[in-house]
Amino acid sequence: MKLLAGNANPKLAEAIGQRLDTPLAKALVQRFADSEVRVEISENVRGEDVFVIQSTSHPANDHLMELLIMIDALSRASASRITAVIPYFGYARQDRKAGPRTPISAKLIANLITTAGADRVLTIDLHAGQVQGFFDIPTDNLYAVKVMEEAIRRHHAEEIDQITVVSPDVGGVVRARTLSSRLDNADLAIVDKRRPAPGEAEVMNIIGSVDGKHCVLFDDIVDSGGTLVKAADALVAKGAKSVSAYVSHGVLSGDAISRVQNAENLTRLVVTDSIGNEAGKAGADKIETVKVDLLLAEAIRRIANEESVSSLFD
């Protein structure tokens, strides 16, 4: 088995390697003068089971091209199996035709990864579960809910029986219900909202009772942060004692970090390290990062050993 990493999140890749006692394979992932991606694998990978660790985070297109070219290089170097380990799978929000003359970009990206030569995909918390069906190769979608449950129990140890899990939209109800069941069947509420434009959200109503509760917003992606901040304001207006957010992928684009940091009614934002943006989050004491290297390392170990990974989906 060999592990290979691009430039998206080298710290996470190194942590996975340490968990598996397998150092990252030597490879050059650089740029030509005109910004084209240059990849050169510096080790023999013939007949090897190779795992390429690369999130498609900002800059999404650059990191996606690195992933595709690394897969192609490994395929042409006769690796026996190539698994694309994509902790954060970008373009998954474009999983259907939302209007006339619009693409289904998630399907296009799935086709590109398969055509490049990947034999398998491993990811965490896809934005929409049906994206798994866009791949014609085995795809394992792990869940960060256990990691988040541990963080919630640590932060709310004294008021665990007063928690209400809140889905920030109707589409995330199943995800929120899963967390609710793990937190001793905590109450569930839903933020009913509409989007006047992509990246913008207007909170309309709160479905469920949150009066006197410690509300936990649970979602898969935080991008601009506007939805979380407005949802927190709406929950406090309905009588919530406190509002914190636990989100798998901290995209945190633009002014999102300062928006979260300055939010009056949002106590805390917890994200995983699926996206490496430690420098941006360094000065924000409201933002905490929890690790998923153990989860990914265990999945990689089981795949390499041809063992079942289904228990990791719980």
PDB file of C-alpha atoms in Angstrom:
ATOM      1  CA  MET A   1       0.000   0.000   0.000  1.00  0.00           C
ATOM      2  CA  LYS A   2       1.153   3.504  -0.790  1.00  0.00           C
ATOM      3  CA  LEU A   3      -0.282   6.900   0.191  1.00  0.00           C
ATOM      4  CA  LEU A   4       0.006   9.900  -2.095  1.00  0.00           C
ATOM      5  CA  ALA A   5      -1.095  13.479  -1.418  1.00  0.00           C
ATOM      6  CA  GLY A   6      -1.611  16.652  -3.375  1.00  0.00           C
ATOM      7  CA  ASN A   7      -1.397  20.204  -2.065  1.00  0.00           C
ATOM      8  CA  ALA A   8      -4.972  20.556  -0.802  1.00  0.00           C
ATOM      9  CA  ASN A   9      -4.487  19.314   2.764  1.00  0.00           C
ATOM     10  CA  PRO A  10      -0.977  17.911   3.417  1.00  0.00           C
ATOM     11  CA  LYS A  11      -1.414  17.974   7.219  1.00  0.00           C
ATOM     12  CA  LEU A  12      -4.401  15.645   7.062  1.00  0.00           C
ATOM     13  CA  ALA A  13      -2.558  13.338   4.649  1.00  0.00           C
ATOM     14  CA  GLU A  14       0.478  13.204   6.959  1.00  0.00           C
ATOM     15  CA  ALA A  15      -1.771  12.477   9.956  1.00  0.00           C
ATOM     16  CA  ILE A  16      -3.394   9.591   8.069  1.00  0.00           C
ATOM     17  CA  GLY A  17       0.053   8.275   7.182  1.00  0.00           C
ATOM     18  CA  GLN A  18       1.111   8.378  10.831  1.00  0.00           C
ATOM     19  CA  ARG A  19      -2.036   6.488  11.850  1.00  0.00           C
ATOM     20  CA  LEU A  20      -1.232   3.784   9.301  1.00  0.00           C
ATOM     21  CA  ASP A  21       2.516   3.843   9.996  1.00  0.00           C
ATOM     22  CA  THR A  22       2.950   4.472   6.264  1.00  0.00           C
ATOM     23  CA  PRO A  23       4.866   7.577   5.173  1.00  0.00           C
ATOM     24  CA  LEU A  24       3.582   9.486   2.167  1.00  0.00           C
ATOM     25  CA  ALA A  25       5.093   8.416  -1.144  1.00  0.00           C
ATOM     26  CA  LYS A  26       7.529  10.870  -2.680  1.00  0.00           C
ATOM     27  CA  ALA A  27       5.997  12.857  -5.505  1.00  0.00           C
ATOM     28  CA  LEU A  28       6.266  16.274  -7.113  1.00  0.00           C
ATOM     29  CA  VAL A  29       2.981  18.130  -7.461  1.00  0.00           C
ATOM     30  CA  GLN A  30       4.013  21.517  -8.777  1.00  0.00           C
ATOM     31  CA  ARG A  31       3.155  24.133 -11.393  1.00  0.00           C
ATOM     32  CA  PHE A  32       4.689  25.110 -14.703  1.00  0.00           C
ATOM     33  CA  ALA A  33       5.247  28.824 -15.280  1.00  0.00           C
ATOM     34  CA  ASP A  34       1.799  29.169 -16.879  1.00  0.00           C
ATOM     35  CA  SER A  35       0.177  27.457 -13.838  1.00  0.00           C
ATOM     36  CA  GLU A  36      -0.358  24.072 -15.513  1.00  0.00           C
ATOM     37  CA  VAL A  37      -0.133  21.208 -13.014  1.00  0.00           C
ATOM     38  CA  ARG A  38       3.059  19.146 -13.138  1.00  0.00           C
ATOM     39  CA  VAL A  39       3.102  15.742 -11.440  1.00  0.00           C
ATOM     40  CA  GLU A  40       5.979  13.293 -11.140  1.00  0.00           C
ATOM     41  CA  ILE A  41       5.781  10.173  -8.962  1.00  0.00           C
ATOM     42  CA  SER A  42       9.255   9.606  -7.502  1.00  0.00           C
ATOM     43  CA  GLU A  43       8.698   6.008  -6.339  1.00  0.00           C
ATOM     44  CA  ASN A  44       7.898   2.729  -8.045  1.00  0.00           C
ATOM     45  CA  VAL A  45       4.138   2.056  -7.787  1.00  0.00           C
ATOM     46  CA  ARG A  46       3.841  -0.898 -10.177  1.00  0.00           C
ATOM     47  CA  GLY A  47       1.391  -3.408  -8.719  1.00  0.00           C
ATOM     48  CA  GLU A  48       0.769  -1.240  -5.634  1.00  0.00           C
ATOM     49  CA  ASP A  49      -2.547  -0.421  -3.942  1.00  0.00           C
ATOM     50  CA  VAL A  50      -2.381   3.403  -3.988  1.00  0.00           C
ATOM     51  CA  PHE A  51      -4.561   5.876  -2.071  1.00  0.00           C
ATOM     52  CA  VAL A  52      -4.532   9.467  -3.348  1.00  0.00           C
ATOM     53  CA  ILE A  53      -5.552  11.908  -0.599  1.00  0.00           C
ATOM     54  CA  GLN A  54      -6.874  15.182  -1.979  1.00  0.00           C
ATOM     55  CA  SER A  55      -9.842  17.399  -1.076  1.00  0.00           C
ATOM     56  CA  THR A  56     -11.280  19.564  -3.834  1.00  0.00           C
ATOM     57  CA  SER A  57     -11.228  22.642  -1.625  1.00  0.00           C
ATOM     58  CA  HIS A  58     -10.235  26.213  -2.523  1.00  0.00           C
ATOM     59  CA  PRO A  59      -8.883  26.707  -5.124  1.00  0.00           C
ATOM     60  CA  ALA A  60     -11.273  23.941  -6.129  1.00  0.00           C
ATOM     61  CA  ASN A  61     -10.367  23.683  -9.804  1.00  0.00           C
ATOM     62  CA  ASP A  62      -6.614  23.606  -9.139  1.00  0.00           C
ATOM     63  CA  HIS A  63      -6.937  20.877  -6.547  1.00  0.00           C
ATOM     64  CA  LEU A  64      -9.308  18.912  -8.754  1.00  0.00           C
ATOM     65  CA  MET A  65      -6.793  19.010 -11.615  1.00  0.00           C
ATOM     66  CA  GLU A  66      -4.037  17.854  -9.263  1.00  0.00           C
ATOM     67  CA  LEU A  67      -6.204  14.892  -8.278  1.00  0.00           C
ATOM     68  CA  LEU A  68      -7.004  13.939 -11.877  1.00  0.00           C
ATOM     69  CA  ILE A  69      -3.403  14.214 -13.057  1.00  0.00           C
ATOM     70  CA  MET A  70      -2.067  12.245 -10.074  1.00  0.00           C
ATOM     71  CA  ILE A  71      -4.570   9.475 -10.818  1.00  0.00           C
ATOM     72  CA  ASP A  72      -3.548   9.473 -14.491  1.00  0.00           C
ATOM     73  CA  ALA A  73       0.146   9.309 -13.575  1.00  0.00           C
ATOM     74  CA  LEU A  74      -0.468   6.352 -11.263  1.00  0.00           C
ATOM     75  CA  SER A  75      -2.564   4.562 -13.863  1.00  0.00           C
ATOM     76  CA  ARG A  76       0.165   4.951 -16.476  1.00  0.00           C
ATOM     77  CA  ALA A  77       2.717   3.728 -13.904  1.00  0.00           C
ATOM     78  CA  SER A  78       0.775   0.444 -13.587  1.00  0.00           C
ATOM     79  CA  ALA A  79      -0.584   0.817 -10.052  1.00  0.00           C
ATOM     80  CA  SER A  80      -2.824  -2.188  -9.391  1.00  0.00           C
ATOM     81  CA  ARG A  81      -5.624  -0.192  -7.745  1.00  0.00           C
ATOM     82  CA  ILE A  82      -6.128   3.552  -7.286  1.00  0.00           C
ATOM     83  CA  THR A  83      -8.459   4.876  -4.604  1.00  0.00           C
ATOM     84  CA  ALA A  84      -9.279   8.576  -4.661  1.00  0.00           C
ATOM     85  CA  VAL A  85      -9.602   9.649  -1.022  1.00  0.00           C
ATOM     86  CA  ILE A  86     -11.543  12.914  -1.232  1.00  0.00           C
ATOM     87  CA  PRO A  87     -12.391  14.083   2.311  1.00  0.00           C
ATOM     88  CA  TYR A  88     -14.324  17.055   0.876  1.00  0.00           C
ATOM     89  CA  PHE A  89     -15.920  16.362  -2.496  1.00  0.00           C
ATOM     90  CA  GLY A  90     -16.527  19.674  -4.238  1.00  0.00           C
ATOM     91  CA  TYR A  91     -19.214  20.323  -6.844  1.00  0.00           C
ATOM     92  CA  ALA A  92     -21.553  17.980  -4.924  1.00  0.00           C
ATOM     93  CA  ARG A  93     -23.988  20.878  -4.385  1.00  0.00           C
ATOM     94  CA  GLN A  94     -24.677  20.829  -8.120  1.00  0.00           C
ATOM     95  CA  ASP A  95     -26.302  17.404  -8.039  1.00  0.00           C
ATOM     96  CA  ARG A  96     -29.430  18.109 -10.144  1.00  0.00           C
ATOM     97  CA  LYS A  97     -30.818  20.499 -12.709  1.00  0.00           C
ATOM     98  CA  ALA A  98     -31.965  23.359 -10.500  1.00  0.00           C
ATOM     99  CA  GLY A  99     -33.251  25.289 -13.505  1.00  0.00           C
ATOM    100  CA  PRO A 100     -33.283  25.287 -17.294  1.00  0.00           C
ATOM    101  CA  ARG A 101     -29.937  25.114 -19.105  1.00  0.00           C
ATOM    102  CA  THR A 102     -27.972  24.282 -15.952  1.00  0.00           C
ATOM    103  CA  PRO A 103     -25.392  21.481 -15.559  1.00  0.00           C
ATOM    104  CA  ILE A 104     -25.242  18.530 -13.212  1.00  0.00           C
ATOM    105  CA  SER A 105     -21.647  19.251 -12.292  1.00  0.00           C
ATOM    106  CA  ALA A 106     -21.373  16.501  -9.673  1.00  0.00           C
ATOM    107  CA  LYS A 107     -21.958  13.892 -12.388  1.00  0.00           C
ATOM    108  CA  LEU A 108     -19.362  15.534 -14.638  1.00  0.00           C
ATOM    109  CA  ILE A 109     -16.740  15.443 -11.870  1.00  0.00           C
ATOM    110  CA  ALA A 110     -17.577  11.799 -11.138  1.00  0.00           C
ATOM    111  CA  ASN A 111     -17.038  10.991 -14.807  1.00  0.00           C
ATOM    112  CA  LEU A 112     -13.705  12.820 -14.849  1.00  0.00           C
ATOM    113  CA  ILE A 113     -12.393  10.960 -11.784  1.00  0.00           C
ATOM    114  CA  THR A 114     -13.457   7.606 -13.243  1.00  0.00           C
ATOM    115  CA  THR A 115     -12.036   8.369 -16.692  1.00  0.00           C
ATOM    116  CA  ALA A 116      -8.727   9.486 -15.166  1.00  0.00           C
ATOM    117  CA  GLY A 117      -8.295   5.941 -13.864  1.00  0.00           C
ATOM    118  CA  ALA A 118      -9.627   5.789 -10.289  1.00  0.00           C
ATOM    119  CA  ASP A 119     -10.897   2.351  -9.226  1.00  0.00           C
ATOM    120  CA  ARG A 120     -12.597   3.469  -6.036  1.00  0.00           C
ATOM    121  CA  VAL A 121     -13.624   6.648  -4.183  1.00  0.00           C
ATOM    122  CA  LEU A 122     -13.613   7.323  -0.438  1.00  0.00           C
ATOM    123  CA  THR A 123     -15.170  10.504   0.901  1.00  0.00           C
ATOM    124  CA  ILE A 124     -16.874  12.027   3.942  1.00  0.00           C
ATOM    125  CA  ASP A 125     -20.397  13.450   4.162  1.00  0.00           C
ATOM    126  CA  LEU A 126     -21.372  14.006   0.556  1.00  0.00           C
ATOM    127  CA  HIS A 127     -23.719  16.960   0.241  1.00  0.00           C
ATOM    128  CA  ALA A 128     -26.296  14.660  -1.346  1.00  0.00           C
ATOM    129  CA  GLY A 129     -26.248  10.889  -0.954  1.00  0.00           C
ATOM    130  CA  GLN A 130     -27.334  10.320  -4.546  1.00  0.00           C
ATOM    131  CA  VAL A 131     -23.932  11.570  -5.737  1.00  0.00           C
ATOM    132  CA  GLN A 132     -22.676   8.062  -4.910  1.00  0.00           C
ATOM    133  CA  GLY A 133     -24.808   6.843  -7.793  1.00  0.00           C
ATOM    134  CA  PHE A 134     -23.028   9.193 -10.195  1.00  0.00           C
ATOM    135  CA  PHE A 135     -19.922   7.013  -9.970  1.00  0.00           C
ATOM    136  CA  ASP A 136     -19.614   3.769 -11.914  1.00  0.00           C
ATOM    137  CA  ILE A 137     -16.967   2.573  -9.443  1.00  0.00           C
ATOM    138  CA  PRO A 138     -17.318   1.600  -5.754  1.00  0.00           C
ATOM    139  CA  THR A 139     -17.823   4.697  -3.590  1.00  0.00           C
ATOM    140  CA  ASP A 140     -17.699   4.778   0.205  1.00  0.00           C
ATOM    141  CA  ASN A 141     -19.329   7.786   1.876  1.00  0.00           C
ATOM    142  CA  LEU A 142     -18.230   7.979   5.514  1.00  0.00           C
ATOM    143  CA  TYR A 143     -19.997  10.099   8.109  1.00  0.00           C
ATOM    144  CA  ALA A 144     -18.468  12.500  10.604  1.00  0.00           C
ATOM    145  CA  VAL A 145     -21.463  12.249  12.932  1.00  0.00           C
ATOM    146  CA  LYS A 146     -19.576  10.188  15.538  1.00  0.00           C
ATOM    147  CA  VAL A 147     -16.778  12.762  15.693  1.00  0.00           C
ATOM    148  CA  MET A 148     -19.348  15.536  16.050  1.00  0.00           C
ATOM    149  CA  GLU A 149     -21.288  13.631  18.715  1.00  0.00           C
ATOM    150  CA  GLU A 150     -18.137  13.371  20.819  1.00  0.00           C
ATOM    151  CA  ALA A 151     -17.526  17.121  20.458  1.00  0.00           C
ATOM    152  CA  ILE A 152     -21.128  17.953  21.382  1.00  0.00           C
ATOM    153  CA  ARG A 153     -21.024  15.760  24.476  1.00  0.00           C
ATOM    154  CA  ARG A 154     -17.757  17.436  25.496  1.00  0.00           C
ATOM    155  CA  HIS A 155     -19.117  20.952  25.037  1.00  0.00           C
ATOM    156  CA  HIS A 156     -22.562  20.311  26.510  1.00  0.00           C
ATOM    157  CA  ALA A 157     -21.750  17.787  29.219  1.00  0.00           C
ATOM    158  CA  GLU A 158     -23.869  19.547  31.839  1.00  0.00           C
ATOM    159  CA  GLU A 159     -26.907  20.269  29.647  1.00  0.00           C
ATOM    160  CA  ILE A 160     -26.992  17.263  27.336  1.00  0.00           C
ATOM    161  CA  ASP A 161     -30.666  16.653  28.200  1.00  0.00           C
ATOM    162  CA  GLN A 162     -31.554  20.212  27.130  1.00  0.00           C
ATOM    163  CA  ILE A 163     -30.210  19.954  23.582  1.00  0.00           C
ATOM    164  CA  THR A 164     -32.309  20.375  20.450  1.00  0.00           C
ATOM    165  CA  VAL A 165     -30.714  19.335  17.169  1.00  0.00           C
ATOM    166  CA  VAL A 166     -31.578  21.783  14.397  1.00  0.00           C
ATOM    167  CA  SER A 167     -31.419  21.158  10.672  1.00  0.00           C
ATOM    168  CA  PRO A 168     -30.636  24.431   8.844  1.00  0.00           C
ATOM    169  CA  ASP A 169     -32.909  23.378   5.971  1.00  0.00           C
ATOM    170  CA  VAL A 170     -35.508  20.760   5.091  1.00  0.00           C
ATOM    171  CA  GLY A 171     -32.999  18.803   3.001  1.00  0.00           C
ATOM    172  CA  GLY A 172     -30.804  18.110   6.030  1.00  0.00           C
ATOM    173  CA  VAL A 173     -33.506  16.562   8.214  1.00  0.00           C
ATOM    174  CA  VAL A 174     -32.248  12.982   7.785  1.00  0.00           C
ATOM    175  CA  ARG A 175     -28.734  14.066   8.775  1.00  0.00           C
ATOM    176  CA  ALA A 176     -30.048  15.931  11.826  1.00  0.00           C
ATOM    177  CA  ARG A 177     -32.272  13.011  12.835  1.00  0.00           C
ATOM    178  CA  THR A 178     -29.240  10.708  12.829  1.00  0.00           C
ATOM    179  CA  LEU A 179     -27.432  12.984  15.273  1.00  0.00           C
ATOM    180  CA  SER A 180     -30.578  13.351  17.356  1.00  0.00           C
ATOM    181  CA  SER A 181     -30.871   9.574  17.789  1.00  0.00           C
ATOM    182  CA  ARG A 182     -27.226   9.379  18.893  1.00  0.00           C
ATOM    183  CA  LEU A 183     -27.861  12.101  21.508  1.00  0.00           C
ATOM    184  CA  ASP A 184     -30.424  10.047  23.412  1.00  0.00           C
ATOM    185  CA  ASN A 185     -33.230  11.017  21.004  1.00  0.00           C
ATOM    186  CA  ALA A 186     -32.813  14.749  21.504  1.00  0.00           C
ATOM    187  CA  ASP A 187     -35.573  17.032  20.238  1.00  0.00           C
ATOM    188  CA  LEU A 188     -35.460  18.025  16.586  1.00  0.00           C
ATOM    189  CA  ALA A 189     -36.221  21.355  14.903  1.00  0.00           C
ATOM    190  CA  ILE A 190     -35.968  22.625  11.325  1.00  0.00           C
ATOM    191  CA  VAL A 191     -35.139  26.027   9.883  1.00  0.00           C
ATOM    192  CA  ASP A 192     -37.488  26.736   6.995  1.00  0.00           C
ATOM    193  CA  LYS A 193     -35.686  29.037   4.612  1.00  0.00           C
ATOM    194  CA  ARG A 194     -35.466  29.992   0.978  1.00  0.00           C
ATOM    195  CA  ARG A 195     -32.525  31.147  -1.118  1.00  0.00           C
ATOM    196  CA  PRO A 196     -33.073  34.281  -3.219  1.00  0.00           C
ATOM    197  CA  ALA A 197     -29.696  33.569  -4.883  1.00  0.00           C
ATOM    198  CA  PRO A 198     -26.865  30.988  -4.529  1.00  0.00           C
ATOM    199  CA  GLY A 199     -24.962  31.549  -1.301  1.00  0.00           C
ATOM    200  CA  GLU A 200     -27.724  33.735   0.163  1.00  0.00           C
ATOM    201  CA  ALA A 201     -30.369  32.588   2.605  1.00  0.00           C
ATOM    202  CA  GLU A 202     -33.404  34.207   4.142  1.00  0.00           C
ATOM    203  CA  VAL A 203     -34.761  32.507   7.265  1.00  0.00           C
ATOM    204  CA  MET A 204     -38.517  32.186   7.083  1.00  0.00           C
ATOM    205  CA  ASN A 205     -39.653  30.164  10.086  1.00  0.00           C
ATOM    206  CA  ILE A 206     -38.616  27.690  12.795  1.00  0.00           C
ATOM    207  CA  ILE A 207     -40.432  24.352  12.746  1.00  0.00           C
ATOM    208  CA  GLY A 208     -40.430  22.878  16.241  1.00  0.00           C
ATOM    209  CA  SER A 209     -40.036  24.229  19.765  1.00  0.00           C
ATOM    210  CA  VAL A 210     -36.640  25.639  20.793  1.00  0.00           C
ATOM    211  CA  ASP A 211     -37.702  27.782  23.768  1.00  0.00           C
ATOM    212  CA  GLY A 212     -35.277  27.305  26.654  1.00  0.00           C
ATOM    213  CA  LYS A 213     -33.139  24.853  24.687  1.00  0.00           C
ATOM    214  CA  HIS A 214     -29.456  24.695  23.767  1.00  0.00           C
ATOM    215  CA  CYS A 215     -29.670  24.440  19.994  1.00  0.00           C
ATOM    216  CA  VAL A 216     -27.135  22.517  17.921  1.00  0.00           C
ATOM    217  CA  LEU A 217     -27.161  23.332  14.201  1.00  0.00           C
ATOM    218  CA  PHE A 218     -25.931  20.299  12.251  1.00  0.00           C
ATOM    219  CA  ASP A 219     -24.960  20.508   8.574  1.00  0.00           C
ATOM    220  CA  ASP A 220     -22.469  19.188   6.030  1.00  0.00           C
ATOM    221  CA  ILE A 221     -21.088  22.441   4.533  1.00  0.00           C
ATOM    222  CA  VAL A 222     -20.559  25.969   5.813  1.00  0.00           C
ATOM    223  CA  ASP A 223     -19.576  28.235   2.934  1.00  0.00           C
ATOM    224  CA  SER A 224     -20.327  31.931   3.412  1.00  0.00           C
ATOM    225  CA  GLY A 225     -21.639  31.414   6.954  1.00  0.00           C
ATOM    226  CA  GLY A 226     -24.700  33.547   6.241  1.00  0.00           C
ATOM    227  CA  THR A 227     -27.168  30.696   6.732  1.00  0.00           C
ATOM    228  CA  LEU A 228     -25.747  29.744  10.139  1.00  0.00           C
ATOM    229  CA  VAL A 229     -25.689  33.312  11.420  1.00  0.00           C
ATOM    230  CA  LYS A 230     -29.267  34.031  10.321  1.00  0.00           C
ATOM    231  CA  ALA A 231     -30.454  30.695  11.664  1.00  0.00           C
ATOM    232  CA  ALA A 232     -28.828  31.456  15.029  1.00  0.00           C
ATOM    233  CA  ASP A 233     -30.562  34.836  15.143  1.00  0.00           C
ATOM    234  CA  ALA A 234     -33.919  33.223  14.370  1.00  0.00           C
ATOM    235  CA  LEU A 235     -33.454  30.514  17.007  1.00  0.00           C
ATOM    236  CA  VAL A 236     -32.537  33.011  19.731  1.00  0.00           C
ATOM    237  CA  ALA A 237     -35.547  35.125  18.740  1.00  0.00           C
ATOM    238  CA  LYS A 238     -37.664  32.014  19.388  1.00  0.00           C
ATOM    239  CA  GLY A 239     -36.246  31.632  22.887  1.00  0.00           C
ATOM    240  CA  ALA A 240     -33.179  29.401  22.467  1.00  0.00           C
ATOM    241  CA  LYS A 241     -30.699  29.634  25.367  1.00  0.00           C
ATOM    242  CA  SER A 242     -27.683  29.189  23.104  1.00  0.00           C
ATOM    243  CA  VAL A 243     -26.861  28.223  19.531  1.00  0.00           C
ATOM    244  CA  SER A 244     -23.770  26.374  18.330  1.00  0.00           C
ATOM    245  CA  ALA A 245     -23.037  24.815  14.949  1.00  0.00           C
ATOM    246  CA  TYR A 246     -21.338  21.543  14.029  1.00  0.00           C
ATOM    247  CA  VAL A 247     -20.518  21.261  10.329  1.00  0.00           C
ATOM    248  CA  SER A 248     -18.498  18.585   8.525  1.00  0.00           C
ATOM    249  CA  HIS A 249     -16.775  20.743   5.901  1.00  0.00           C
ATOM    250  CA  GLY A 250     -15.587  24.265   6.709  1.00  0.00           C
ATOM    251  CA  VAL A 251     -15.376  25.813   3.244  1.00  0.00           C
ATOM    252  CA  LEU A 252     -15.515  29.267   4.871  1.00  0.00           C
ATOM    253  CA  SER A 253     -15.114  31.329   1.731  1.00  0.00           C
ATOM    254  CA  GLY A 254     -14.856  35.118   1.517  1.00  0.00           C
ATOM    255  CA  ASP A 255     -15.692  36.872   4.794  1.00  0.00           C
ATOM    256  CA  ALA A 256     -17.166  33.758   6.392  1.00  0.00           C
ATOM    257  CA  ILE A 257     -14.650  33.517   9.238  1.00  0.00           C
ATOM    258  CA  SER A 258     -15.142  37.115  10.343  1.00  0.00           C
ATOM    259  CA  ARG A 259     -18.908  36.726   9.891  1.00  0.00           C
ATOM    260  CA  VAL A 260     -18.951  33.746  12.252  1.00  0.00           C
ATOM    261  CA  GLN A 261     -16.535  35.380  14.684  1.00  0.00           C
ATOM    262  CA  ASN A 262     -18.690  38.521  14.904  1.00  0.00           C
ATOM    263  CA  ALA A 263     -22.031  36.712  15.058  1.00  0.00           C
ATOM    264  CA  GLU A 264     -23.860  37.857  18.174  1.00  0.00           C
ATOM    265  CA  ASN A 265     -25.995  34.741  18.650  1.00  0.00           C
ATOM    266  CA  LEU A 266     -23.689  31.967  17.410  1.00  0.00           C
ATOM    267  CA  THR A 267     -21.614  30.657  20.309  1.00  0.00           C
ATOM    268  CA  ARG A 268     -19.388  28.180  18.501  1.00  0.00           C
ATOM    269  CA  LEU A 269     -18.664  26.644  15.098  1.00  0.00           C
ATOM    270  CA  VAL A 270     -17.044  23.209  14.995  1.00  0.00           C
ATOM    271  CA  VAL A 271     -15.722  21.850  11.679  1.00  0.00           C
ATOM    272  CA  THR A 272     -13.568  18.870  10.744  1.00  0.00           C
ATOM    273  CA  ASP A 273     -10.106  19.102   9.196  1.00  0.00           C
ATOM    274  CA  SER A 274     -11.373  17.728   5.859  1.00  0.00           C
ATOM    275  CA  ILE A 275     -10.401  21.160   4.501  1.00  0.00           C
ATOM    276  CA  GLY A 276      -7.052  22.607   5.522  1.00  0.00           C
ATOM    277  CA  ASN A 277      -7.485  26.291   6.350  1.00  0.00           C
ATOM    278  CA  GLU A 278      -5.720  26.571   9.679  1.00  0.00           C
ATOM    279  CA  ALA A 279      -4.142  29.923   8.882  1.00  0.00           C
ATOM    280  CA  GLY A 280      -7.509  31.510   8.175  1.00  0.00           C
ATOM    281  CA  LYS A 281      -9.098  30.052  11.302  1.00  0.00           C
ATOM    282  CA  ALA A 282      -6.140  30.832  13.586  1.00  0.00           C
ATOM    283  CA  GLY A 283      -7.469  34.131  14.927  1.00  0.00           C
ATOM    284  CA  ALA A 284     -11.076  33.009  15.339  1.00  0.00           C
ATOM    285  CA  ASP A 285     -11.664  31.626  18.826  1.00  0.00           C
ATOM    286  CA  LYS A 286     -15.264  30.722  17.971  1.00  0.00           C
ATOM    287  CA  ILE A 287     -14.119  28.170  15.386  1.00  0.00           C
ATOM    288  CA  GLU A 288     -12.870  24.785  16.543  1.00  0.00           C
ATOM    289  CA  THR A 289     -11.473  21.993  14.367  1.00  0.00           C
ATOM    290  CA  VAL A 290     -11.923  18.292  15.127  1.00  0.00           C
ATOM    291  CA  LYS A 291      -9.953  15.579  13.377  1.00  0.00           C
ATOM    292  CA  VAL A 292     -11.085  12.873  10.955  1.00  0.00           C
ATOM    293  CA  ASP A 293      -7.674  11.299  10.277  1.00  0.00           C
ATOM    294  CA  LEU A 294      -8.494   8.252  12.423  1.00  0.00           C
ATOM    295  CA  LEU A 295     -11.784   7.680  10.577  1.00  0.00           C
ATOM    296  CA  LEU A 296     -10.126   7.907   7.162  1.00  0.00           C
ATOM    297  CA  ALA A 297      -7.100   5.857   8.194  1.00  0.00           C
ATOM    298  CA  GLU A 298      -9.299   3.031   9.450  1.00  0.00           C
ATOM    299  CA  ALA A 299     -11.322   3.058   6.226  1.00  0.00           C
ATOM    300  CA  ILE A 300      -8.126   2.966   4.145  1.00  0.00           C
ATOM    301  CA  ARG A 301      -6.749   0.101   6.230  1.00  0.00           C
ATOM    302  CA  ARG A 302      -9.918  -1.930   5.759  1.00  0.00           C
ATOM    303  CA  ILE A 303     -10.070  -1.281   2.025  1.00  0.00           C
ATOM    304  CA  ALA A 304      -6.418  -2.278   1.622  1.00  0.00           C
ATOM    305  CA  ASN A 305      -7.026  -5.477   3.603  1.00  0.00           C
ATOM    306  CA  GLU A 306     -10.275  -6.256   1.759  1.00  0.00           C
ATOM    307  CA  GLU A 307     -12.268  -5.944   5.000  1.00  0.00           C
ATOM    308  CA  SER A 308     -15.758  -4.561   5.500  1.00  0.00           C
ATOM    309  CA  VAL A 309     -16.066  -0.812   6.018  1.00  0.00           C
ATOM    310  CA  SER A 310     -19.823  -0.824   6.642  1.00  0.00           C
ATOM    311  CA  SER A 311     -19.448  -0.432  10.423  1.00  0.00           C
ATOM    312  CA  LEU A 312     -17.745   2.927   9.814  1.00  0.00           C
ATOM    313  CA  PHE A 313     -20.954   4.259   8.246  1.00  0.00           C
ATOM    314  CA  ASP A 314     -22.744   4.197  11.631  1.00  0.00           C
TER     315      ASP A 314
END
